[in-house]
Structure formats: C-alpha cells, structure tokens
Coordinates of C-alpha atoms in Angstrom, one line a residue:
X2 CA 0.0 0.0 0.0
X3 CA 1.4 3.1 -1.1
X4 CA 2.2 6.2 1.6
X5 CA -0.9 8.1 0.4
X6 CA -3.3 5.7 0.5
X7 CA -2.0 4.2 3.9
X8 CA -2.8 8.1 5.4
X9 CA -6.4 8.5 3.1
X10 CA -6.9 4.9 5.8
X11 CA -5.5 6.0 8.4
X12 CA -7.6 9.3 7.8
X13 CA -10.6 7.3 7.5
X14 CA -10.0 5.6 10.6
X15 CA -9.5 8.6 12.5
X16 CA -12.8 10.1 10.8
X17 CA -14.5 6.8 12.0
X18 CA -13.3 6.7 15.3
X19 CA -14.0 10.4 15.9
X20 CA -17.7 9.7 15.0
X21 CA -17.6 6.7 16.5
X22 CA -16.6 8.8 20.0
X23 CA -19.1 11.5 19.0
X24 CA -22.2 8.9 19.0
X25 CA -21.2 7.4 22.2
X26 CA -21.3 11.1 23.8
X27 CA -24.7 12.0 21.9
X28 CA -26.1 8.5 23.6
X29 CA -24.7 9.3 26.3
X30 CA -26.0 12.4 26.0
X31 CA -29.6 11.3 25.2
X32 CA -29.9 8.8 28.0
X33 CA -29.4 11.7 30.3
X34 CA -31.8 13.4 29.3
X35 CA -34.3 10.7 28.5
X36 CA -33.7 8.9 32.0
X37 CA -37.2 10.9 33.3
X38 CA -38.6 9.9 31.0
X39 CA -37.3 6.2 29.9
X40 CA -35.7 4.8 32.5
X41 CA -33.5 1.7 32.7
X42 CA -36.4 -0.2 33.1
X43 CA -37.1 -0.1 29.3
X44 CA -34.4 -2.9 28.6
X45 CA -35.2 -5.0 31.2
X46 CA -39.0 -5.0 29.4
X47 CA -37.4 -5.9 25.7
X48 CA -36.4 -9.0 24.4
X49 CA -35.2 -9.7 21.3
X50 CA -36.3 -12.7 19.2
X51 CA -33.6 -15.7 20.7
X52 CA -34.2 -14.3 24.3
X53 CA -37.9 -14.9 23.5
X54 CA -38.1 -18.2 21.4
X55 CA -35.7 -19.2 24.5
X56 CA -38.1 -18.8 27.2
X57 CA -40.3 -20.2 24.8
X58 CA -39.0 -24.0 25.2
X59 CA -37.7 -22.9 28.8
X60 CA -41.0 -23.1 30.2
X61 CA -42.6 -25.9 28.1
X62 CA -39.6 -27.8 29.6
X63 CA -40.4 -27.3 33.3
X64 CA -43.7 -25.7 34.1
X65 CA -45.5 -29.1 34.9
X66 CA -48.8 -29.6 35.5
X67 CA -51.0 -26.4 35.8
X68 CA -52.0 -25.8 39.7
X69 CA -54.2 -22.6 39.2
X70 CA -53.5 -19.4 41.6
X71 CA -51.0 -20.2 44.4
X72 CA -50.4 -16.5 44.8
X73 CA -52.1 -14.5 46.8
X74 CA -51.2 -10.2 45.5
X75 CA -53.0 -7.9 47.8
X76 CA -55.7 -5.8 46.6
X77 CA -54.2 -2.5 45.8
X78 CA -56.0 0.7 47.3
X79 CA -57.6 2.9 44.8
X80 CA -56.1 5.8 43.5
X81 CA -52.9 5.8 46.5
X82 CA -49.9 7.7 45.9
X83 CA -48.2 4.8 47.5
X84 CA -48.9 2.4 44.6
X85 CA -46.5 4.6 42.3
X86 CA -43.6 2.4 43.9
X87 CA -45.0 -0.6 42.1
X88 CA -45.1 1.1 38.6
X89 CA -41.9 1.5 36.2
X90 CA -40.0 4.8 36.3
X91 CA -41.4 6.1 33.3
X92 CA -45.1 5.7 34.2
X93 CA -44.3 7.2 37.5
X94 CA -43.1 10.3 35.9
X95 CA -46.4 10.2 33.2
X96 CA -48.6 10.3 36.5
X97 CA -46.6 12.9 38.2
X98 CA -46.5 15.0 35.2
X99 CA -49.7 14.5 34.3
X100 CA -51.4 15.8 38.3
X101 CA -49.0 18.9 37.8
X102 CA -50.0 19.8 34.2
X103 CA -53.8 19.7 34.9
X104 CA -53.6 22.1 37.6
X105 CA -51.0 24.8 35.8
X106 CA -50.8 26.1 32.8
X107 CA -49.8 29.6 30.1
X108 CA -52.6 31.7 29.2
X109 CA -52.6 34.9 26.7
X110 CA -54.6 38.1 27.9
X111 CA -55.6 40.8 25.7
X112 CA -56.2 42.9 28.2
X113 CA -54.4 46.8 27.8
X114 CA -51.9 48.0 25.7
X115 CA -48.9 45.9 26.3
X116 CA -50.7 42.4 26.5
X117 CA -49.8 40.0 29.0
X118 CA -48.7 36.3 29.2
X119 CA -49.0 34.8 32.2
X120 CA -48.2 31.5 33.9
X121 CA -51.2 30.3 36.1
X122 CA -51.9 27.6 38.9
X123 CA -55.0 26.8 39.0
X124 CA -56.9 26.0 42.2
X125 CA -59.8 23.0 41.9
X126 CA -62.5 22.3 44.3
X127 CA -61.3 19.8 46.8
X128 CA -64.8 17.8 46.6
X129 CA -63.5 15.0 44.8
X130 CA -66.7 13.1 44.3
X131 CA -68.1 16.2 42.6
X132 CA -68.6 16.1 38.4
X133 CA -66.6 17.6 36.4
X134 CA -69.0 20.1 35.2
X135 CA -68.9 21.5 38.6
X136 CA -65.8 21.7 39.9
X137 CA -64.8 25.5 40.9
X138 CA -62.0 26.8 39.7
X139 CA -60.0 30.1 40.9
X140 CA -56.5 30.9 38.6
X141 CA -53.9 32.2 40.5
X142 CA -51.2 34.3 38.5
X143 CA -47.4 33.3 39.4
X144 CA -45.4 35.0 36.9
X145 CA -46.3 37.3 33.9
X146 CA -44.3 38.6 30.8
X147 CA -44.6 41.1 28.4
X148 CA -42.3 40.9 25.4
X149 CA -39.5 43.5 23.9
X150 CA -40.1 45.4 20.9
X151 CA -38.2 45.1 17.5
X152 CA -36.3 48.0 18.9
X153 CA -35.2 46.3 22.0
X154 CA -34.6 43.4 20.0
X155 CA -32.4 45.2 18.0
X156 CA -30.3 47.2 20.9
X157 CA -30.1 43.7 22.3
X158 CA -28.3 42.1 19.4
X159 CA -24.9 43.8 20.2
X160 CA -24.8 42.1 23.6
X161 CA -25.6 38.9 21.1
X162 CA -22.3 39.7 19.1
X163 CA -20.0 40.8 21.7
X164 CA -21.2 37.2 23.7
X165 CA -19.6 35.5 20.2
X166 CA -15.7 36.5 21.5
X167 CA -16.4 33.6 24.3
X168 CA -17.1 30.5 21.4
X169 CA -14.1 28.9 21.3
X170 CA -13.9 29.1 25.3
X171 CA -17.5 28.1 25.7
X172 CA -17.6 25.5 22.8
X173 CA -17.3 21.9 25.0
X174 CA -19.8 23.3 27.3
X175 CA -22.3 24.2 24.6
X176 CA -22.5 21.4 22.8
X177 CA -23.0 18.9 26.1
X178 CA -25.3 21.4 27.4
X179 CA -27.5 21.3 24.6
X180 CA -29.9 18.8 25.9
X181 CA -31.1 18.1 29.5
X182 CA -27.6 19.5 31.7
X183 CA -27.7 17.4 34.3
X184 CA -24.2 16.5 34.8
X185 CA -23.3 20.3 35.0
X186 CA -25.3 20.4 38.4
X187 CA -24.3 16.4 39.4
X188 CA -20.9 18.1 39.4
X189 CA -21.6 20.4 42.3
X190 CA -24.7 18.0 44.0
X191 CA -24.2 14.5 45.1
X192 CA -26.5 12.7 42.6
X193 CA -24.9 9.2 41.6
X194 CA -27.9 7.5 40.2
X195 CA -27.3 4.5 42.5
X196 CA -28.0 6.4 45.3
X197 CA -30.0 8.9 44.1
X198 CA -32.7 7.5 41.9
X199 CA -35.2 9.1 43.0
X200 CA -33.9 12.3 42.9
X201 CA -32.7 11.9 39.3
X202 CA -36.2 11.0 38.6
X203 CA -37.4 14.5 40.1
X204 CA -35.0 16.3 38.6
X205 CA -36.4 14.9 35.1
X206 CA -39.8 15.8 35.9
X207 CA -38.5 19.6 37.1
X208 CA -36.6 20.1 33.2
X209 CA -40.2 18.3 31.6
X210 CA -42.6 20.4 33.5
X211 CA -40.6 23.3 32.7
X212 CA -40.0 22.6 29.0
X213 CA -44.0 21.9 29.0
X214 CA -44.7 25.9 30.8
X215 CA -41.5 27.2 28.7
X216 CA -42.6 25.8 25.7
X217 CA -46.4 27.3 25.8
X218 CA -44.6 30.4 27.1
X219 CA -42.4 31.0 24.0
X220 CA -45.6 30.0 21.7
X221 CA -47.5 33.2 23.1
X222 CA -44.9 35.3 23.2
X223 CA -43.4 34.2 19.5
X224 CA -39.9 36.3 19.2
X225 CA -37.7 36.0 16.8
X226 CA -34.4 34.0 17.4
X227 CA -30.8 36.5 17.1
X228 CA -29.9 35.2 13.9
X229 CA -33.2 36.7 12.4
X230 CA -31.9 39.9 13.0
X231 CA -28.7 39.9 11.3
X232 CA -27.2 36.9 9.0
X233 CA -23.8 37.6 10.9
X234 CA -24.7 36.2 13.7
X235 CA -24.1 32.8 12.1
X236 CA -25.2 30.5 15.8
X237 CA -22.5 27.6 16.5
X238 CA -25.3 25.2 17.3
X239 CA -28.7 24.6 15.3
X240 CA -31.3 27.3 16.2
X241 CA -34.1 25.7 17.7
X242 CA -37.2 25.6 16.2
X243 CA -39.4 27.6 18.4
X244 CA -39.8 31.4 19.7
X245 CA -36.4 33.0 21.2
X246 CA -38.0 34.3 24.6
X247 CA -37.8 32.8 27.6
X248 CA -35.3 30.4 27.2
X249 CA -35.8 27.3 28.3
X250 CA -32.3 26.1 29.1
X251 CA -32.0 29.6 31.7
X252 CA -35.6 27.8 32.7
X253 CA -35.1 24.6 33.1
X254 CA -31.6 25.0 34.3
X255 CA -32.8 27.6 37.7
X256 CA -36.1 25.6 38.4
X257 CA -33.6 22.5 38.9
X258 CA -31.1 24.5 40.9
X259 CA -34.2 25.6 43.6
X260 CA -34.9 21.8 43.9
X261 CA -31.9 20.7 44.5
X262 CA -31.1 23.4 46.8
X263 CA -34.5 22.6 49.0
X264 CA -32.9 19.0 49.1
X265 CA -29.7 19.8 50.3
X266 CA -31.3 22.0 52.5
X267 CA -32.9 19.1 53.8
X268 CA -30.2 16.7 54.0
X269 CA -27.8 19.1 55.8
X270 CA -30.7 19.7 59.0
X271 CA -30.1 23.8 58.8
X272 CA -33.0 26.3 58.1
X273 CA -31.4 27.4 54.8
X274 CA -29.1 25.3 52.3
X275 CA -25.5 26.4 52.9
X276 CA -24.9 29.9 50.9
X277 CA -21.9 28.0 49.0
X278 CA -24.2 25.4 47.4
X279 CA -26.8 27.5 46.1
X280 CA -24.8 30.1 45.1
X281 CA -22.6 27.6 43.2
X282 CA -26.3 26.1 41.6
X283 CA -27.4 29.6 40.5
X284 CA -23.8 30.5 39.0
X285 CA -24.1 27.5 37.3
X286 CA -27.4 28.0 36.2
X287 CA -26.7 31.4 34.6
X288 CA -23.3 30.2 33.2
X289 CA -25.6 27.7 31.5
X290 CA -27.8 30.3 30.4
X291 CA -25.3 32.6 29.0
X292 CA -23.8 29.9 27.5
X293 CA -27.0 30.0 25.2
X294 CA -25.9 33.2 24.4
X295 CA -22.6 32.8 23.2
X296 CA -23.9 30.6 20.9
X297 CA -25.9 32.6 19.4
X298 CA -29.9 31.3 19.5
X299 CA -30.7 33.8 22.8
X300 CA -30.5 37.1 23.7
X301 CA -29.6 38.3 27.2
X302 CA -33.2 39.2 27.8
X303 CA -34.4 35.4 27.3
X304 CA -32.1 34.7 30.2
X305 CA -33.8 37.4 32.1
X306 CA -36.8 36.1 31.6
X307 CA -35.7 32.2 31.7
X308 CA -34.5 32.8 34.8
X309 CA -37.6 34.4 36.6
X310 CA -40.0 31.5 35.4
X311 CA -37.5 29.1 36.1
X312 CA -36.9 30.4 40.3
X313 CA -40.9 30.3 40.2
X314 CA -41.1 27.0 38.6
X315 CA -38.9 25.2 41.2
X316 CA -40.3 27.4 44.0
X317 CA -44.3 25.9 43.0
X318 CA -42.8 22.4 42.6
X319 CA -41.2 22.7 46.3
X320 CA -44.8 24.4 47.1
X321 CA -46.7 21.6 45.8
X322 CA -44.6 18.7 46.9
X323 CA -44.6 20.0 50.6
X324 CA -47.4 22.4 51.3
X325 CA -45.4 24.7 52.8
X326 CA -44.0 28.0 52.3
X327 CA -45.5 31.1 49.8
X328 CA -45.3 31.5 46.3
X329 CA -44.0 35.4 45.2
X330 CA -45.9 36.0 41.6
X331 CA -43.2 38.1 39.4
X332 CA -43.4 39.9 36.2
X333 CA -40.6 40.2 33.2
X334 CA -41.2 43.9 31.3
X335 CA -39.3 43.2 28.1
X336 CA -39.9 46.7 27.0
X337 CA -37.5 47.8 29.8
X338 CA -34.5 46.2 28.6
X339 CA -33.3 48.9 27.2
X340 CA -32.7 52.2 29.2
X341 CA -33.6 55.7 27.9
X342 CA -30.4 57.8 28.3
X343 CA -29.6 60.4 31.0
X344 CA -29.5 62.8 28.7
X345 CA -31.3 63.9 25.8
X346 CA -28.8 63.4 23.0
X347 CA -26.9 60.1 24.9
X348 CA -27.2 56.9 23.4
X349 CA -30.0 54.2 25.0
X350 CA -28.0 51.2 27.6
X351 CA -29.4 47.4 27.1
X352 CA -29.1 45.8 29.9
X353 CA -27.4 42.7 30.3
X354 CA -28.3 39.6 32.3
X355 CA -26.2 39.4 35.4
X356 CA -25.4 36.3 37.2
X357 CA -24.5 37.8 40.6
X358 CA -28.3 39.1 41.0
X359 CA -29.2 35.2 41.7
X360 CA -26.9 34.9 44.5
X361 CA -27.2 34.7 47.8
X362 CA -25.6 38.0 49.0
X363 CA -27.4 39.9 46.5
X364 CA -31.2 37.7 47.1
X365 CA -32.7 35.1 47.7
X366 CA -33.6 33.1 44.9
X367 CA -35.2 30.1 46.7
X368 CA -37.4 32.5 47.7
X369 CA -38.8 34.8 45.2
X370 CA -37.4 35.2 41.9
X371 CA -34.5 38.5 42.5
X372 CA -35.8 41.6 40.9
X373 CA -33.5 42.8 37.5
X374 CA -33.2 46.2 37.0
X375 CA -36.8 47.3 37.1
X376 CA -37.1 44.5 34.5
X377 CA -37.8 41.8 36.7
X378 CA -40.7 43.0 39.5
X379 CA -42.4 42.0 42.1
X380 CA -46.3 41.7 41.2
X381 CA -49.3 40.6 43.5
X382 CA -49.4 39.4 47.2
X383 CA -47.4 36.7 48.2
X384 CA -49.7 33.3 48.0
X385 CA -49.2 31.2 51.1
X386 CA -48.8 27.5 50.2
X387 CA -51.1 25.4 52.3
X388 CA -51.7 21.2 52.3
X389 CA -54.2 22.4 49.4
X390 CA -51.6 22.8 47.1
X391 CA -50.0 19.4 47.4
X392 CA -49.8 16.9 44.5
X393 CA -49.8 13.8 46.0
X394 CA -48.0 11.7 43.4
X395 CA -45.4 14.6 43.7
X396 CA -45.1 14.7 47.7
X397 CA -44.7 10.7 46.9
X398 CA -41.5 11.3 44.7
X399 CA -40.2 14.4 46.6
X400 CA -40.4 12.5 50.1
X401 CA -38.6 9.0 48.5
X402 CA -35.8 11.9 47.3
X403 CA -35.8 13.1 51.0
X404 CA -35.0 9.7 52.3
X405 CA -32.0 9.6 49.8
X406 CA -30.7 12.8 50.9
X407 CA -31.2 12.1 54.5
X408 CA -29.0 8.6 54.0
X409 CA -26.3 10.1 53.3

C-alpha cells in the first residue's frame, strides 16, 4: 500500500473513530436526558427474538402440570400515591406530570396595551366526588411577561455579538449542554444514580414540566431567534425551532437549581441550604444560560426572563410537593431592557443579564425570583402555600428523594 493511501486509511480511521466517540457522547448524551422519561427499566422489558423463542422451550420444559392461583397479590387501594412504587420509572413520571400539568398552565390576555402572558396555577374544588361540570376553579397568576419590541430586540443584538468573543472558550460546554444539563449540576450535588434514583427521577420531571410551561410560554410570546436579525450572527449550534423568549435552558436549568437546593437543605438539618451550594447552583445556572448566548440562538433578555420563570417553577414544585412555604408571583417587562439615556442626546443602555443578581448575598432566589433592574418585579401578594396545594403523586417522589438525601 502506497504512503498516500495508507494516510487516506489511516484518515478514514480517524474520521471513523471520531464519529464513533461523537455517537457514544450523543447516547450518552440522550440517556441523560431521557432517564425521566425512559428509565432503565425499558431494557429489562425488551427482548429480542432468541431471548424470547428461549423462554419459549424454557417453560414448556419445566412448568408441569397447571395448579391454578398459588399466589395470593393484595388488593391495591384505589387511586394511592403509594402504589406509584410498584409502577416502572417512566409511568411514574407520566402520573406525576400529568397531576401537575392539569392544575397549571400559560394563558394569553388581551387585556391593555402591552398584552400579557401569564403562567397560572389553577386551584380546583377539593370535593373530589363532585362532576366535572362543577368543579370550581380560581387561577392564581405566578409569573407574567410582556415581550421587547423590535427596537429592544435590535439594541439587544450587540450584547448577542460581543457574547460571540467567548465561542471557542465556551464551545465543549455548549455542545454537552445542549440537551437536558444534568451532569453540569451532578458536578456540584451528590447525585450518583445509585444512590439517588429518585432524585434523578425529580429532577427529570423539574426540566419536563418546565419545558411543557416554557414551551407554551415561547408559543404566546413568539420572538424572533438572534440570527433573524442579522445573518452575521451565524449560531454555532442549530437554532431551535421555536420562539427565542424565555429560554428554556435559563428555565429549566434555575427551576432545577431551587430543587436541588430545597434538598440539600434538607439533607444538611439547617433552616437554609448552605450559601456556597446555592450560590454555586445559580452560578451555574446562569453560566448555563449565558452559555446559550454565546452561541448565538438567545438574547440576554431570554435569560432574564428564563431565569424568573424558572426560580418560580422550582419554587411551586417545592410548594406543591410540601405544602409549605409562599409562592411570590413576578413579572418580566421586556420593554425595559433597554434604558432611555440620562441625557437627551446620549445613546440608550441594554441591559445585560447578570449572574451575581441570583446569589445569595445579592437575594434570595429560593425564595422569590430577584428583581433585574426594574425588568424583573415583584407583582401581587405573596400566596401562602397550604396542604391544598400538594400533588400527591409529587409529595410521593419528593419524600422518596428526601429519604436519599437524609442517607447520606
């Protein structure tokens, strides 16, 4: 084999082997982030066509003569939280996800001159023998937005490109952040899944329920991604393929840090989480936001707003699991993220989104969601969580994540 086409082979190796490694991370990649809603379970429940024709013969060799029921299963209660330990991880986060999703949810009003969209818990009639046609229903508002102009938009876009210095820096954690990030926070949190299955299996159902509010969010709202704007912004990653604002990774990625938090707060026996732990949760959660960013499919403002539903999102799903607590309803103002200059002829500041407002000397995000700038506000009074609230197929999964916590 000549010296050329020994390096064209050994070129193709490398090629292969570097796809090769790059499938194994994308699986890898995908399993995390499928684990809420898969589980390992899945394989135990598939066979393949040997594994079956074996079992086959198997019991035709040894089962004997048939001797009717000689087990005795007991009658399951109806409708118990409790018998969510017998079902497989993925039904268990269906159920979960399905109680939380029929008593929340995004709705548009029309209402004024800057219309609203507003994420809602919705408060049932606890007469549970009642028809449906008559159960009573009050909407409580926990977080509102109102999206930036094109203007704003356009102010924000230079944030967008001077973000685009950090790509090369930012580029590993870009890519493996682009689905579900869960090792990002398993780096700072104790969360092997052998000892923390359960808590791996709340987590999943945080980033889903959040993707689910997010997701309805963006619909409403329907901005235009950065690289509408300008064909120079040229995103390192694939622009998703739904509105710009919030963003769900700042979402999904601060609703998870306020769980976690709440459980380490738990598992250490203080009445607050130690200030190192969440602060290192929310700086990651922004670094993951931001990250978003610098690749080029979010503008600052997304994270502002991200971040908001995100603090409320985990702060309803600690409300909900426990009962205890209040909720702090918050707005986002996108038309405020740009400021009107000082003076008359100076030029108009957007503002950028700022990672040290989520920490703990600055506020308390496990609290309320920190206000940004005038951006972020506090709106309504403060809803007091009461044993109402719970969801009891989520108090089921939250107190089995407890017990992990408290193990350790």
């Amino acid at each position: 084999m000549s010296s050329q086409a020994t390096g064209t082979a050994m070129t193709a190796m490398t090629a292969m082997t570097a796809m090769t490694a790059m499938t194994a991370m994308s699986g890898s990649t995908a399993m995390t982030a499928m684990t809420a809603m898969s589980g390992n379970a899945a394989a135990a429940g598939n066979y393949d066509a040997t594994t079956a024709a074996g079992l086959l013969f198997a019991r035709d060799g040894i089962v004997g003569q048939w001797a009717g029921a000689t087990l005795n299963p007991t009658e399951r209660s109806l409708n118990e939280p409790a018998n969510l330990e017998d079902w497989s991880q993925m039904v268990r986060t269906m159920v979960v996800l399905q109680d939380l999703l029929t008593n929340s949810g995004v709705a548009f009003g029309t209402e004024g001159c800057t219309p609203e969209v507003s994420f809602y818990h919705f408060s049932r009639s606890s007469d549970t023998t009642a028809m449906a046609d008559t159960f009573k229903i009050k909407a409580q508002r926990l977080a509102a937005f109102t999206r930036p102009g094109h203007d704003q938009f356009v102010a924000q876009l230079e944030l967008v490109r001077d973000y685009a210095d950090l790509r090369a820096d930012r580029l590993p954690e870009i890519l493996s952040q682009a689905g579900y990030p869960v090792p990002y926070m398993t780096a700072i949190a104790d969360l092997h899944p052998g000892r923390k299955q359960f808590t791996h299996e709340l987590l999943g159902i945080t980033q889903v329920f959040a993707t689910h509010i997010v997701l309805a969010t963006k619909q409403a709202l329907a901005c235009h991604r950065p690289d509408a704007f300008s064909p120079q912004v040229q995103p390192v990653i694939p622009t998703p393929g739904h509105g710009t604002l919030p963003s769900g990774h700042a979402t999904e990625a601060f609703a998870m840090a306020v769980v976690l938090s709440r459980l380490i707060e738990i598992e250490r026996g203080q009445g607050a989480p130690d200030d190192l732990y969440v602060d290192q949760l929310m700086r990651q959660a922004a670094r993951i936001a931001i990250n978003r960013t610098v690749a080029g499919v979010h503008f600052p403002a997304d994270s502002m707003a991200g971040a908001m539903l995100g603090l409320v999102i985990g702060q309803y799903l600690v409300a909900r699991a426990t009962g205890a607590g209040c909720l702090y309803p918050v707005q986002f103002d996108g038309t405020k993220v740009v400021t009107s200059p000082e003076a008359e002829d100076g030029p108009s500041v957007t503002v950028d989104f700022k990672t040290e407002n989520y920490l703990r000397e600055h506020a308390d995000p496990l609290v309320r969601a920190p206000e940004h700038d005038g951006i972020v506000t506090n709106m309504d009074s403060p809803i007091p969580a009461s044993p109402m609230l719970v969801s009891a197929p989520l108090k089921f999964l939250w107190d089995k994540s407890v017990l992990e916590w408290k193990k350790r």
